[in-house]
Amino acid sequence: MLYLSTRGGVSNLSFKDTVFEGLASDGGLFVPEEIPCLSEKEIEEWKKLSYQELAFKVFSYYISDFSTFEIKDLIFQAYKNFRTSEVVALKNFGDLYILELFHGPTWAFKDIALQFLGVLFEKLLSETGKKINILGATSGDTGSAAIYGVMDKKNIAIFILHPYNKISEIQFLMMTTVVKPYVYNLAIEGTFDDCQAIVKSIFMDIPFKKKYALTAINSINWARIMAQIVYYIWAYFKVIEREKKKSVRISVPTGNFGDIFAGYLARKMLGEDRIERLILATNENDILARFVNYGDYSVREVLPTISPSMDIQVASNFERYLYYFYDKNSEKTRKAMETFAQEKKLSFSKEEVQKVQKDFLSVAITQEETLKTIKEFYNKTNYILDPHTAVGVKAGLKFKDEFPLICLATAHPAKFPETVSKALNFNLKLPQEIEKLYHFPKKFEVLPPEVEKVKNFLQTKALI
Ligand SMILES: *Cc1c(COP(=O)(O)O)cnc(C)c1O
């Protein structure tokens, strides 16, 4: 499989070429030349596979530059530290299913992609003899998942900025209790926006970026998307076998559109009638819900909510969907994204909205509804949802009809104990593995919100 840019300016890249690149040089995102559509025979075979075997089948379509053995080994390495043998787990409540994606080291779904990316980075670096320094800003989940993905990997150092005293205690503990030689937590005396601005400014210093081989680890990375396709297909097979039906709906708590875009690709691979539609669930930051329902993709202020990992207005993977929506017309995609960059909005016609609605159903869920959903779901089932998952469950229930419903559980409730305890009216009991973080030593540096100070720090610690 070869890769090209959604904007048409770059083509014929191998899988390996896409791994260290964020954006393509023309400003677009990488997509595979083709999305394979599974034959009936493959569907029959794939049904019986374990998660890891299924990952191997999916990855083999998209990776031409590794051997069979290498791909299998990458998958084994990536998922050996998960708390379930099948990587994910499915819980069922009537014909509503919760697909638990939080059994990795940081208790949220980003581990599924980032554990894979970590082993992939290490392998490619050992082939080329290079070293990289990963730099990123986080307000929570991504930072810890990235750190756990690359810690103990050869030739990689990681620097993660977070706003000091402004992230949740659990998020802070998860990151800072990683006391390892090449892991640096920079607690910035400022806001998350300050952290992001510093990172952006450092990446714009091209000589500095080159000298230290600075690398981003964001959700536009193709390998991350690819890794996420697997659980959609895995869950589909499990559910249809139980339900003796052909079609399901899948509800996805959405922020940057990375997870649901993987679902979109899984739907293309399986055949569009098998995943009848994807339910795009947002919180009050509803740009994507407005897009699906009214063709209004216009940026508003970000509102901080109780599902913080979805507090996003500009969804960085949206361009990938647009490319397929425009039937792979890169000229149209480029023009739309240029318009969006200038006007901060895109509007779509009624006919276009109808076309979008063949792929997605969507609704924005308020914080009040989210809390209520956590409570009601617990009362009915004794199962505790995290606030992100609750957004997806509520959205799924709003569209519930004859299709079995799969709701993706993107984080364990213990990552958001304050919100969940508030919803339930009792204190959530934390799993021991999380509880014990409170007693571990921590490693972090407090720095003022100044680009130069962060650069100085990088210069003294970076691997070169
Ligand atoms: C990142 C994240 C999301 C949103 O996923 P996207 O791929 O950005 O749409 C949802 N829930 C949790 C817990 C997350 O960490």
Coordinates of N, CA, C and O in Angstrom, one line a residue, residues 171-304:
Q171 N -4.4 12.6 36.3 CA -3.7 12.9 35.1 C -2.2 13.2 35.5 O -1.3 12.8 34.9
F172 N -2.1 14.1 36.5 CA -0.8 14.6 36.9 C 0.0 13.4 37.5 O 1.2 13.3 37.1
L173 N -0.6 12.6 38.3 CA 0.1 11.5 38.9 C 0.5 10.5 37.8 O 1.6 9.9 37.9
M174 N -0.4 10.2 36.9 CA 0.0 9.2 35.9 C 1.2 9.6 35.1 O 2.0 8.8 34.8
M175 N 1.3 10.9 34.8 CA 2.5 11.4 34.1 C 3.8 11.5 34.9 O 4.8 11.0 34.5
T176 N 3.6 12.1 36.1 CA 4.8 12.4 36.8 C 5.4 11.3 37.7 O 6.5 11.4 38.1
T177 N 4.6 10.2 37.9 CA 5.2 9.1 38.6 C 6.0 8.2 37.7 O 6.5 7.2 38.1
V178 N 6.1 8.6 36.4 CA 7.1 7.9 35.5 C 8.4 8.5 35.7 O 8.8 9.5 35.2
V179 N 9.2 7.8 36.6 CA 10.5 8.4 36.9 C 11.6 7.6 36.0 O 12.0 6.5 36.4
K180 N 11.8 8.1 34.9 CA 12.7 7.4 33.9 C 13.7 8.4 33.3 O 13.3 9.6 33.1
P181 N 14.8 7.9 32.9 CA 15.8 8.8 32.4 C 15.4 9.7 31.2 O 15.7 10.9 31.3
Y182 N 14.7 9.3 30.2 CA 14.4 10.1 29.1 C 13.0 10.6 29.0 O 12.5 10.9 28.0
V183 N 12.3 10.7 30.2 CA 11.0 11.2 30.2 C 11.0 12.4 31.1 O 11.4 12.4 32.2
Y184 N 10.5 13.5 30.4 CA 10.5 14.8 31.1 C 9.1 15.4 31.1 O 8.5 15.7 30.1
N185 N 8.6 15.6 32.3 CA 7.3 16.4 32.5 C 7.7 17.8 32.8 O 8.3 18.1 33.8
L186 N 7.2 18.7 32.0 CA 7.4 20.1 32.2 C 6.1 20.8 32.7 O 5.2 20.9 31.9
A187 N 6.1 21.1 33.9 CA 4.9 21.8 34.5 C 5.1 23.3 34.3 O 5.9 23.9 34.9
I188 N 4.2 23.8 33.4 CA 4.4 25.2 33.0 C 3.5 26.1 33.8 O 2.3 25.8 33.9
E189 N 4.1 27.1 34.4 CA 3.2 28.0 35.2 C 2.4 28.9 34.3 O 2.7 30.1 34.0
G190 N 1.3 28.3 33.7 CA 0.5 29.0 32.8 C -0.7 28.1 32.5 O -1.0 27.2 33.2
T191 N -1.4 28.5 31.3 CA -2.5 27.7 30.9 C -2.2 26.7 29.9 O -1.0 26.6 29.4
F192 N -3.1 25.8 29.5 CA -2.9 24.8 28.5 C -2.6 25.6 27.2 O -1.8 25.1 26.4
D193 N -3.3 26.7 26.9 CA -3.0 27.5 25.7 C -1.5 27.9 25.7 O -0.9 27.9 24.6
D194 N -1.0 28.3 26.8 CA 0.4 28.7 26.9 C 1.3 27.6 26.5 O 2.2 27.7 25.7
C195 N 1.0 26.4 27.0 CA 1.8 25.2 26.7 C 1.8 24.9 25.2 O 2.8 24.7 24.6
Q196 N 0.6 25.0 24.6 CA 0.4 24.7 23.2 C 1.2 25.8 22.4 O 1.8 25.4 21.4
A197 N 1.1 27.0 22.8 CA 1.7 28.1 22.1 C 3.3 27.9 22.1 O 4.0 28.1 21.1
I198 N 3.8 27.5 23.2 CA 5.2 27.2 23.4 C 5.7 26.1 22.4 O 6.6 26.3 21.7
V199 N 4.9 25.0 22.4 CA 5.3 23.9 21.6 C 5.2 24.3 20.1 O 6.1 24.0 19.3
K200 N 4.2 25.0 19.8 CA 4.0 25.4 18.4 C 5.2 26.3 17.9 O 5.8 26.1 16.9
S201 N 5.5 27.2 18.8 CA 6.6 28.2 18.5 C 7.9 27.4 18.3 O 8.7 27.7 17.5
I202 N 8.2 26.4 19.2 CA 9.4 25.7 19.1 C 9.4 24.8 17.8 O 10.5 24.8 17.1
F203 N 8.3 24.3 17.4 CA 8.3 23.5 16.1 C 8.5 24.4 14.9 O 8.9 24.0 13.9
M204 N 8.1 25.7 15.1 CA 8.3 26.6 13.9 C 9.7 27.1 13.7 O 10.1 27.6 12.7
D205 N 10.6 26.9 14.7 CA 12.0 27.2 14.6 C 12.6 26.0 13.9 O 13.1 25.0 14.5
I206 N 12.6 26.0 12.6 CA 13.0 24.9 11.8 C 14.4 24.3 12.1 O 14.6 23.1 12.2
P207 N 15.4 25.2 12.1 CA 16.8 24.7 12.5 C 16.8 24.0 13.8 O 17.4 22.9 13.9
F208 N 16.1 24.5 14.8 CA 16.1 23.9 16.1 C 15.4 22.6 16.0 O 15.8 21.5 16.6
K209 N 14.3 22.6 15.3 CA 13.5 21.3 15.2 C 14.3 20.2 14.5 O 14.4 19.1 14.9
K210 N 15.1 20.6 13.4 CA 15.9 19.7 12.7 C 17.1 19.2 13.6 O 17.3 18.0 13.7
K211 N 17.7 20.1 14.3 CA 18.9 19.8 15.1 C 18.5 18.7 16.1 O 19.3 17.8 16.4
Y212 N 17.4 18.9 16.8 CA 17.0 17.9 17.8 C 16.0 16.8 17.4 O 15.5 16.1 18.2
A213 N 15.8 16.8 16.1 CA 14.9 15.8 15.5 C 13.6 15.8 16.4 O 13.1 14.7 16.8
L214 N 13.0 17.0 16.5 CA 11.8 17.1 17.3 C 10.6 16.4 16.6 O 10.5 16.6 15.4
T215 N 9.8 15.7 17.3 CA 8.8 14.9 16.7 C 7.5 15.1 17.5 O 7.5 15.1 18.7
A216 N 6.4 15.3 16.7 CA 5.1 15.4 17.4 C 4.5 14.0 17.5 O 4.9 13.1 16.9
I217 N 3.4 13.9 18.4 CA 2.8 12.6 18.6 C 1.3 12.7 18.6 O 0.6 12.2 19.4
N218 N 0.8 13.5 17.6 CA -0.6 13.9 17.7 C -1.5 12.9 16.9 O -1.0 12.0 16.3
S219 N -2.8 13.2 17.0 CA -3.7 12.2 16.5 C -3.9 12.2 15.0 O -4.7 11.4 14.5
I220 N -3.1 13.0 14.3 CA -3.2 12.9 12.8 C -2.3 11.9 12.3 O -2.3 11.6 11.1
N221 N -1.5 11.2 13.1 CA -0.5 10.2 12.7 C -1.3 9.0 12.1 O -2.2 8.4 12.7
W222 N -1.0 8.6 10.9 CA -1.7 7.6 10.2 C -1.7 6.2 11.0 O -2.7 5.5 11.1
A223 N -0.5 5.9 11.5 CA -0.4 4.6 12.3 C -1.3 4.6 13.4 O -1.8 3.5 13.8
R224 N -1.6 5.7 14.1 CA -2.6 5.7 15.2 C -4.0 5.4 14.7 O -4.7 4.6 15.3
I225 N -4.3 6.0 13.6 CA -5.7 5.7 13.0 C -5.8 4.2 12.7 O -6.8 3.6 13.0
M226 N -4.8 3.7 12.0 CA -4.8 2.3 11.5 C -5.0 1.4 12.7 O -5.8 0.4 12.6
A227 N -4.3 1.7 13.8 CA -4.4 0.8 15.0 C -5.8 0.7 15.5 O -6.2 -0.3 16.1
Q228 N -6.5 1.8 15.4 CA -7.9 1.9 15.9 C -8.9 1.2 15.1 O -10.1 1.0 15.6
I229 N -8.6 0.9 13.8 CA -9.6 0.2 13.0 C -10.0 -1.1 13.6 O -11.1 -1.6 13.5
V230 N -9.0 -1.7 14.2 CA -9.1 -3.2 14.6 C -10.3 -3.4 15.5 O -11.1 -4.3 15.3
Y231 N -10.4 -2.5 16.6 CA -11.5 -2.9 17.5 C -12.9 -2.7 17.0 O -13.8 -3.3 17.5
Y232 N -13.1 -1.9 16.0 CA -14.4 -1.8 15.4 C -14.8 -3.1 14.8 O -15.9 -3.6 14.9
I233 N -13.8 -3.7 14.0 CA -14.1 -4.9 13.3 C -14.2 -6.1 14.3 O -15.2 -6.9 14.2
W234 N -13.4 -6.1 15.3 CA -13.4 -7.1 16.4 C -14.8 -7.1 17.1 O -15.5 -8.1 17.2
A235 N -15.3 -5.9 17.5 CA -16.5 -5.8 18.2 C -17.7 -6.1 17.3 O -18.7 -6.8 17.7
Y236 N -17.6 -5.7 16.0 CA -18.7 -6.1 15.1 C -18.9 -7.6 15.0 O -20.0 -8.1 15.2
F237 N -17.8 -8.3 14.9 CA -17.9 -9.8 14.8 C -18.5 -10.4 16.0 O -19.4 -11.3 16.0
K238 N -18.1 -9.9 17.2 CA -18.6 -10.4 18.4 C -20.1 -10.2 18.6 O -20.8 -11.1 19.0
V239 N -20.5 -9.0 18.2 CA -21.9 -8.6 18.5 C -22.8 -9.3 17.5 O -23.9 -9.8 17.9
I240 N -22.5 -9.4 16.2 CA -23.4 -10.1 15.3 C -23.5 -11.5 15.6 O -24.6 -12.1 15.4
E241 N -22.4 -12.1 16.1 CA -22.5 -13.5 16.4 C -23.6 -13.7 17.6 O -24.4 -14.7 17.5
R242 N -23.5 -12.9 18.5 CA -24.5 -13.0 19.6 C -25.9 -12.7 19.2 O -26.9 -13.3 19.6
E243 N -26.0 -11.6 18.4 CA -27.3 -11.1 18.1 C -28.0 -11.7 16.9 O -29.2 -11.5 16.6
K244 N -27.2 -12.5 16.1 CA -27.7 -13.1 14.9 C -28.3 -12.1 14.0 O -29.4 -12.3 13.4
K245 N -27.6 -11.0 13.8 CA -28.1 -9.9 12.9 C -26.9 -9.6 12.0 O -25.8 -9.9 12.3
K246 N -27.2 -8.8 11.0 CA -26.1 -8.4 10.1 C -25.5 -7.0 10.4 O -24.3 -6.7 10.2
S247 N -26.4 -6.1 10.9 CA -26.0 -4.7 11.0 C -26.0 -4.2 12.5 O -26.8 -4.6 13.3
V248 N -25.0 -3.4 12.8 CA -25.0 -2.7 14.1 C -24.8 -1.2 13.9 O -24.6 -0.7 12.8
R249 N -25.0 -0.5 15.0 CA -24.7 0.9 15.1 C -23.6 1.1 16.1 O -23.6 0.4 17.1
I250 N -22.7 2.0 15.9 CA -21.6 2.2 16.9 C -21.5 3.6 17.3 O -21.5 4.5 16.4
S251 N -21.6 3.9 18.6 CA -21.5 5.3 19.1 C -20.2 5.6 19.6 O -19.6 4.9 20.4
V252 N -19.6 6.8 19.2 CA -18.3 7.1 19.4 C -18.2 8.5 20.1 O -18.5 9.5 19.4
P253 N -17.7 8.6 21.3 CA -17.4 9.9 21.9 C -16.3 10.6 21.2 O -15.2 10.1 21.1
T254 N -16.6 11.8 20.6 CA -15.7 12.3 19.6 C -15.1 13.7 19.9 O -15.8 14.5 20.5
G255 N -13.8 13.8 19.7 CA -13.1 15.1 19.8 C -12.4 15.5 18.6 O -13.0 16.3 17.8
N256 N -11.3 14.9 18.3 CA -10.5 15.3 17.2 C -10.8 14.4 15.9 O -10.2 14.5 14.9
F257 N -11.9 13.6 16.0 CA -12.3 12.8 14.9 C -11.4 11.7 14.5 O -11.5 11.1 13.4
G258 N -10.4 11.4 15.4 CA -9.5 10.3 15.0 C -10.1 9.0 15.2 O -10.1 8.1 14.3
D259 N -10.7 8.7 16.4 CA -11.4 7.5 16.7 C -12.5 7.2 15.7 O -12.5 6.1 15.0
I260 N -13.4 8.1 15.5 CA -14.5 7.8 14.6 C -14.1 7.7 13.1 O -14.7 7.0 12.4
F261 N -13.0 8.3 12.8 CA -12.5 8.2 11.4 C -12.0 6.7 11.2 O -12.2 6.1 10.1
A262 N -11.4 6.2 12.2 CA -11.0 4.7 12.2 C -12.3 3.9 12.0 O -12.3 2.9 11.2
G263 N -13.4 4.3 12.7 CA -14.6 3.6 12.5 C -15.2 3.7 11.1 O -15.7 2.8 10.5
Y264 N -15.0 4.9 10.5 CA -15.4 5.1 9.1 C -14.7 4.2 8.2 O -15.3 3.6 7.3
L265 N -13.4 4.0 8.4 CA -12.6 3.1 7.6 C -13.0 1.7 7.8 O -13.1 0.9 6.8
A266 N -13.3 1.3 9.1 CA -13.7 -0.1 9.3 C -15.0 -0.4 8.6 O -15.3 -1.4 8.1
R267 N -15.9 0.6 8.6 CA -17.2 0.5 7.9 C -17.0 0.3 6.4 O -17.7 -0.5 5.8
K268 N -16.1 1.0 5.8 CA -15.8 0.8 4.4 C -15.2 -0.6 4.2 O -15.5 -1.2 3.1
M269 N -14.4 -1.0 5.1 CA -13.8 -2.3 4.9 C -14.8 -3.5 5.0 O -14.8 -4.4 4.2
L270 N -15.7 -3.4 6.0 CA -16.6 -4.4 6.2 C -17.8 -4.4 5.2 O -18.4 -5.4 4.9
G271 N -18.0 -3.2 4.6 CA -19.2 -3.0 3.8 C -20.2 -2.1 4.6 O -20.4 -2.4 5.8
E272 N -20.7 -1.1 3.9 CA -21.4 -0.1 4.7 C -22.7 -0.5 5.3 O -23.2 0.1 6.3
D273 N -23.3 -1.7 4.8 CA -24.5 -2.1 5.5 C -24.3 -2.8 6.8 O -25.2 -3.0 7.6
R274 N -23.0 -3.2 7.0 CA -22.7 -4.0 8.3 C -22.7 -3.0 9.5 O -23.1 -3.4 10.6
I275 N -22.0 -1.9 9.3 CA -22.2 -0.8 10.3 C -23.1 0.2 9.8 O -22.8 1.0 8.9
E276 N -24.4 0.0 10.2 CA -25.5 0.8 9.5 C -25.1 2.3 9.5 O -25.1 2.9 8.5
R277 N -24.8 2.8 10.7 CA -24.2 4.2 10.8 C -23.4 4.3 12.0 O -23.6 3.6 13.0
L278 N -22.5 5.3 12.0 CA -21.7 5.6 13.2 C -22.4 6.8 13.9 O -22.9 7.7 13.2
I279 N -22.5 6.7 15.2 CA -23.1 7.8 15.9 C -22.0 8.7 16.5 O -21.2 8.2 17.2
L280 N -22.0 9.9 16.0 CA -20.9 10.9 16.4 C -21.4 11.7 17.6 O -22.3 12.5 17.4
A281 N -20.9 11.3 18.7 CA -21.4 12.0 20.0 C -20.4 13.1 20.4 O -19.2 12.8 20.5
T282 N -20.9 14.3 20.6 CA -20.0 15.3 21.1 C -20.6 15.8 22.4 O -21.7 15.6 22.8
N283 N -19.7 16.6 23.2 CA -20.3 17.3 24.3 C -20.7 18.7 23.8 O -21.0 18.8 22.6
E284 N -20.7 19.7 24.7 CA -21.2 21.0 24.3 C -20.3 21.7 23.2 O -20.7 22.6 22.6
N285 N -19.1 21.2 23.1 CA -18.3 21.6 22.0 C -18.7 20.8 20.7 O -18.2 19.7 20.5
D286 N -19.7 21.4 20.0 CA -20.5 20.6 19.1 C -20.3 20.9 17.6 O -21.1 20.6 16.8
I287 N -19.1 21.4 17.3 CA -18.9 21.7 15.8 C -19.2 20.5 14.9 O -19.8 20.7 13.9
L288 N -18.8 19.3 15.3 CA -19.1 18.1 14.5 C -20.6 17.8 14.4 O -21.1 17.3 13.4
A289 N -21.3 17.9 15.5 CA -22.7 17.7 15.5 C -23.4 18.7 14.6 O -24.3 18.3 13.9
R290 N -23.0 19.9 14.7 CA -23.6 20.9 13.8 C -23.3 20.6 12.3 O -24.1 20.8 11.5
F291 N -22.1 20.1 12.1 CA -21.8 19.7 10.7 C -22.7 18.6 10.2 O -23.3 18.7 9.2
V292 N -22.9 17.6 11.0 CA -23.7 16.4 10.6 C -25.2 16.8 10.5 O -25.8 16.4 9.5
N293 N -25.6 17.6 11.4 CA -27.1 17.9 11.4 C -27.5 19.1 10.5 O -28.6 19.1 9.9
Y294 N -26.6 20.1 10.4 CA -27.0 21.3 9.6 C -26.0 21.7 8.6 O -26.1 22.8 7.9
G295 N -24.9 21.0 8.4 CA -23.9 21.4 7.4 C -23.1 22.6 7.9 O -22.5 23.4 7.0
D296 N -23.1 22.9 9.2 CA -22.5 24.1 9.7 C -21.2 23.7 10.4 O -21.2 23.3 11.6
Y297 N -20.1 23.8 9.8 CA -18.8 23.5 10.4 C -18.1 24.8 10.7 O -17.2 25.3 9.9
S298 N -18.5 25.5 11.8 CA -17.9 26.8 12.1 C -17.4 26.8 13.5 O -18.0 26.2 14.4
V299 N -16.2 27.4 13.7 CA -15.5 27.4 15.0 C -16.2 28.3 16.0 O -16.5 29.4 15.6
R300 N -16.4 27.8 17.2 CA -16.8 28.7 18.3 C -15.7 28.5 19.4 O -14.8 27.8 19.3
E301 N -15.9 29.3 20.5 CA -15.0 29.2 21.6 C -15.1 27.8 22.2 O -16.1 27.2 22.3
V302 N -13.9 27.3 22.7 CA -13.9 26.1 23.4 C -14.5 26.2 24.8 O -14.1 27.1 25.5
L303 N -15.5 25.4 25.2 CA -16.0 25.4 26.5 C -15.5 24.3 27.3 O -15.6 23.1 26.9
P304 N -14.8 24.6 28.5 CA -14.3 23.5 29.3 C -15.5 22.7 29.9 O -16.4 23.2 30.4

